C-alpha cells in the first residue's frame, strides 16, 4: 500500500525535485497541500492520485485504492479500510 508521503518522495526522486515546493508546482497544488500529504493530515484526491500514478508508471487503481484506504483510516472507518486494502498496492 502506498502512503501519500511515499508518493511525494517517489516524485521527488524520479523528477529530481529539490523541495516539496517544486513538487507542489509540478502537481499544480499549493505547498501547504503537499505539507498536509506529508504529515498525513490530508490525502491526495482521486484525480491527483491517478495523475501521480501515471507520472510514476504505477497502477492507477492501486494508488487510488491506497489513497482511499488512507482516508478511511483517518476517518476511522474499519469497513472502508478493509474494502480498499484489498485493492491497494
mmCIF file with all atom_site columns, C-alpha atoms in Angstrom:
data_model
loop_
_atom_site.group_PDB
_atom_site.id
_atom_site.type_symbol
_atom_site.label_atom_id
_atom_site.label_alt_id
_atom_site.label_comp_id
_atom_site.label_asym_id
_atom_site.label_entity_id
_atom_site.label_seq_id
_atom_site.pdbx_PDB_ins_code
_atom_site.Cartn_x
_atom_site.Cartn_y
_atom_site.Cartn_z
_atom_site.occupancy
_atom_site.B_iso_or_equiv
_atom_site.pdbx_formal_charge
_atom_site.auth_seq_id
_atom_site.auth_comp_id
_atom_site.auth_asym_id
_atom_site.auth_atom_id
_atom_site.pdbx_PDB_model_num
ATOM 1  C CA . UNK A 1 1  ? 0.000   0.000  0.000   1.00 0.00 ? 1  UNK A CA 1
ATOM 2  C CA . UNK A 1 2  ? 1.280   3.443  -0.918  1.00 0.00 ? 2  UNK A CA 1
ATOM 3  C CA . UNK A 1 3  ? 1.243   6.349  1.516   1.00 0.00 ? 3  UNK A CA 1
ATOM 4  C CA . UNK A 1 4  ? 0.876   9.964  0.390   1.00 0.00 ? 4  UNK A CA 1
ATOM 5  C CA . UNK A 1 5  ? 4.300   10.850 1.769   1.00 0.00 ? 5  UNK A CA 1
ATOM 6  C CA . UNK A 1 6  ? 5.847   7.895  -0.062  1.00 0.00 ? 6  UNK A CA 1
ATOM 7  C CA . UNK A 1 7  ? 4.366   9.058  -3.366  1.00 0.00 ? 7  UNK A CA 1
ATOM 8  C CA . UNK A 1 8  ? 5.734   12.565 -2.782  1.00 0.00 ? 8  UNK A CA 1
ATOM 9  C CA . UNK A 1 9  ? 9.187   11.092 -2.111  1.00 0.00 ? 9  UNK A CA 1
ATOM 10 C CA . UNK A 1 10 ? 8.957   8.953  -5.240  1.00 0.00 ? 10 UNK A CA 1
ATOM 11 C CA . UNK A 1 11 ? 8.090   12.028 -7.328  1.00 0.00 ? 11 UNK A CA 1
ATOM 12 C CA . UNK A 1 12 ? 10.983  13.974 -5.837  1.00 0.00 ? 12 UNK A CA 1
ATOM 13 C CA . UNK A 1 13 ? 13.384  11.173 -6.671  1.00 0.00 ? 13 UNK A CA 1
ATOM 14 C CA . UNK A 1 14 ? 12.130  10.407 -10.172 1.00 0.00 ? 14 UNK A CA 1
ATOM 15 C CA . UNK A 1 15 ? 11.995  14.035 -11.303 1.00 0.00 ? 15 UNK A CA 1
ATOM 16 C CA . UNK A 1 16 ? 14.951  15.194 -9.174  1.00 0.00 ? 16 UNK A CA 1
ATOM 17 C CA . UNK A 1 17 ? 12.861  17.824 -7.467  1.00 0.00 ? 17 UNK A CA 1
ATOM 18 C CA . UNK A 1 18 ? 14.751  19.680 -4.767  1.00 0.00 ? 18 UNK A CA 1
ATOM 19 C CA . UNK A 1 19 ? 11.901  20.561 -2.441  1.00 0.00 ? 19 UNK A CA 1
ATOM 20 C CA . UNK A 1 20 ? 8.274   19.993 -1.646  1.00 0.00 ? 20 UNK A CA 1
ATOM 21 C CA . UNK A 1 21 ? 7.643   23.421 -3.150  1.00 0.00 ? 21 UNK A CA 1
ATOM 22 C CA . UNK A 1 22 ? 8.841   22.149 -6.541  1.00 0.00 ? 22 UNK A CA 1
ATOM 23 C CA . UNK A 1 23 ? 6.671   19.047 -6.077  1.00 0.00 ? 23 UNK A CA 1
ATOM 24 C CA . UNK A 1 24 ? 3.699   21.326 -5.427  1.00 0.00 ? 24 UNK A CA 1
ATOM 25 C CA . UNK A 1 25 ? 4.386   23.277 -8.626  1.00 0.00 ? 25 UNK A CA 1
ATOM 26 C CA . UNK A 1 26 ? 4.722   20.075 -10.661 1.00 0.00 ? 26 UNK A CA 1
ATOM 27 C CA . UNK A 1 27 ? 1.399   18.792 -9.298  1.00 0.00 ? 27 UNK A CA 1
ATOM 28 C CA . UNK A 1 28 ? -0.381  22.142 -9.565  1.00 0.00 ? 28 UNK A CA 1
ATOM 29 C CA . UNK A 1 29 ? -1.241  22.230 -5.857  1.00 0.00 ? 29 UNK A CA 1
ATOM 30 C CA . UNK A 1 30 ? -0.233  24.515 -3.011  1.00 0.00 ? 30 UNK A CA 1
ATOM 31 C CA . UNK A 1 31 ? 2.845   23.958 -0.869  1.00 0.00 ? 31 UNK A CA 1
ATOM 32 C CA . UNK A 1 32 ? 0.531   23.588 2.123   1.00 0.00 ? 32 UNK A CA 1
ATOM 33 C CA . UNK A 1 33 ? -1.302  20.751 0.351   1.00 0.00 ? 33 UNK A CA 1
ATOM 34 C CA . UNK A 1 34 ? 1.973   18.863 -0.072  1.00 0.00 ? 34 UNK A CA 1
ATOM 35 C CA . UNK A 1 35 ? 2.719   19.505 3.595   1.00 0.00 ? 35 UNK A CA 1
ATOM 36 C CA . UNK A 1 36 ? -0.670  18.024 4.557   1.00 0.00 ? 36 UNK A CA 1
ATOM 37 C CA . UNK A 1 37 ? 0.047   14.940 2.429   1.00 0.00 ? 37 UNK A CA 1
ATOM 38 C CA . UNK A 1 38 ? 3.422   14.523 4.142   1.00 0.00 ? 38 UNK A CA 1
ATOM 39 C CA . UNK A 1 39 ? 2.039   14.987 7.646   1.00 0.00 ? 39 UNK A CA 1
ATOM 40 C CA . UNK A 1 40 ? -0.928  12.698 6.952   1.00 0.00 ? 40 UNK A CA 1
ATOM 41 C CA . UNK A 1 41 ? -3.411  15.419 7.826   1.00 0.00 ? 41 UNK A CA 1
ATOM 42 C CA . UNK A 1 42 ? -4.708  15.422 4.260   1.00 0.00 ? 42 UNK A CA 1
ATOM 43 C CA . UNK A 1 43 ? -4.978  12.907 1.455   1.00 0.00 ? 43 UNK A CA 1
ATOM 44 C CA . UNK A 1 44 ? -4.298  13.124 -2.218  1.00 0.00 ? 44 UNK A CA 1
ATOM 45 C CA . UNK A 1 45 ? -7.635  13.374 -4.016  1.00 0.00 ? 45 UNK A CA 1
ATOM 46 C CA . UNK A 1 46 ? -8.725  10.818 -6.596  1.00 0.00 ? 46 UNK A CA 1
ATOM 47 C CA . UNK A 1 47 ? -7.848  12.867 -9.684  1.00 0.00 ? 47 UNK A CA 1
ATOM 48 C CA . UNK A 1 48 ? -4.400  13.718 -8.403  1.00 0.00 ? 48 UNK A CA 1
ATOM 49 C CA . UNK A 1 49 ? -3.808  10.118 -7.291  1.00 0.00 ? 49 UNK A CA 1
ATOM 50 C CA . UNK A 1 50 ? -4.357  8.922  -10.858 1.00 0.00 ? 50 UNK A CA 1
ATOM 51 C CA . UNK A 1 51 ? -2.129  11.679 -12.265 1.00 0.00 ? 51 UNK A CA 1
ATOM 52 C CA . UNK A 1 52 ? 0.660   10.780 -9.830  1.00 0.00 ? 52 UNK A CA 1
ATOM 53 C CA . UNK A 1 53 ? 0.296   7.098  -10.708 1.00 0.00 ? 53 UNK A CA 1
ATOM 54 C CA . UNK A 1 54 ? 0.733   7.944  -14.380 1.00 0.00 ? 54 UNK A CA 1
ATOM 55 C CA . UNK A 1 55 ? 3.774   10.135 -13.637 1.00 0.00 ? 55 UNK A CA 1
ATOM 56 C CA . UNK A 1 56 ? 5.355   7.278  -11.698 1.00 0.00 ? 56 UNK A CA 1
ATOM 57 C CA . UNK A 1 57 ? 4.217   4.495  -14.069 1.00 0.00 ? 57 UNK A CA 1
ATOM 58 C CA . UNK A 1 58 ? 2.234   2.824  -11.263 1.00 0.00 ? 58 UNK A CA 1
ATOM 59 C CA . UNK A 1 59 ? -1.135  1.111  -11.488 1.00 0.00 ? 59 UNK A CA 1
ATOM 60 C CA . UNK A 1 60 ? -3.634  3.986  -11.106 1.00 0.00 ? 60 UNK A CA 1
ATOM 61 C CA . UNK A 1 61 ? -6.217  1.809  -9.383  1.00 0.00 ? 61 UNK A CA 1
ATOM 62 C CA . UNK A 1 62 ? -3.715  0.609  -6.762  1.00 0.00 ? 62 UNK A CA 1
ATOM 63 C CA . UNK A 1 63 ? -2.668  4.189  -5.997  1.00 0.00 ? 63 UNK A CA 1
ATOM 64 C CA . UNK A 1 64 ? -6.301  5.316  -5.896  1.00 0.00 ? 64 UNK A CA 1
ATOM 65 C CA . UNK A 1 65 ? -7.206  2.451  -3.558  1.00 0.00 ? 65 UNK A CA 1
ATOM 66 C CA . UNK A 1 66 ? -4.235  3.310  -1.339  1.00 0.00 ? 66 UNK A CA 1
ATOM 67 C CA . UNK A 1 67 ? -5.383  6.921  -1.032  1.00 0.00 ? 67 UNK A CA 1
ATOM 68 C CA . UNK A 1 68 ? -8.945  5.792  -0.288  1.00 0.00 ? 68 UNK A CA 1
ATOM 69 C CA . UNK A 1 69 ? -7.618  3.453  2.404   1.00 0.00 ? 69 UNK A CA 1
ATOM 70 C CA . UNK A 1 70 ? -5.552  6.285  3.886   1.00 0.00 ? 70 UNK A CA 1
ATOM 71 C CA . UNK A 1 71 ? -8.669  8.488  4.029   1.00 0.00 ? 71 UNK A CA 1
ATOM 72 C CA . UNK A 1 72 ? -10.720 5.693  5.590   1.00 0.00 ? 72 UNK A CA 1
ATOM 73 C CA . UNK A 1 73 ? -8.085  5.263  8.290   1.00 0.00 ? 73 UNK A CA 1
ATOM 74 C CA . UNK A 1 74 ? -8.160  8.981  9.051   1.00 0.00 ? 74 UNK A CA 1
ATOM 75 C CA . UNK A 1 75 ? -11.959 8.819  9.267   1.00 0.00 ? 75 UNK A CA 1
ATOM 76 C CA . UNK A 1 76 ? -11.764 5.738  11.498  1.00 0.00 ? 76 UNK A CA 1
ATOM 77 C CA . UNK A 1 77 ? -13.874 3.649  9.133   1.00 0.00 ? 77 UNK A CA 1
ATOM 78 C CA . UNK A 1 78 ? -12.850 -0.027 9.507   1.00 0.00 ? 78 UNK A CA 1
ATOM 79 C CA . UNK A 1 79 ? -15.315 -1.209 6.875   1.00 0.00 ? 79 UNK A CA 1
ATOM 80 C CA . UNK A 1 80 ? -13.859 1.122  4.253   1.00 0.00 ? 80 UNK A CA 1
ATOM 81 C CA . UNK A 1 81 ? -10.298 0.339  5.335   1.00 0.00 ? 81 UNK A CA 1
ATOM 82 C CA . UNK A 1 82 ? -10.898 -3.391 4.830   1.00 0.00 ? 82 UNK A CA 1
ATOM 83 C CA . UNK A 1 83 ? -12.574 -2.832 1.489   1.00 0.00 ? 83 UNK A CA 1
ATOM 84 C CA . UNK A 1 84 ? -9.860  -0.580 -0.014  1.00 0.00 ? 84 UNK A CA 1
ATOM 85 C CA . UNK A 1 85 ? -6.955  -2.511 1.496   1.00 0.00 ? 85 UNK A CA 1
ATOM 86 C CA . UNK A 1 86 ? -7.833  -5.454 -0.771  1.00 0.00 ? 86 UNK A CA 1
ATOM 87 C CA . UNK A 1 87 ? -7.073  -3.312 -3.822  1.00 0.00 ? 87 UNK A CA 1
ATOM 88 C CA . UNK A 1 88 ? -4.244  -1.135 -2.538  1.00 0.00 ? 88 UNK A CA 1
ATOM 89 C CA . UNK A 1 89 ? -0.711  -1.880 -3.624  1.00 0.00 ? 89 UNK A CA 1
#
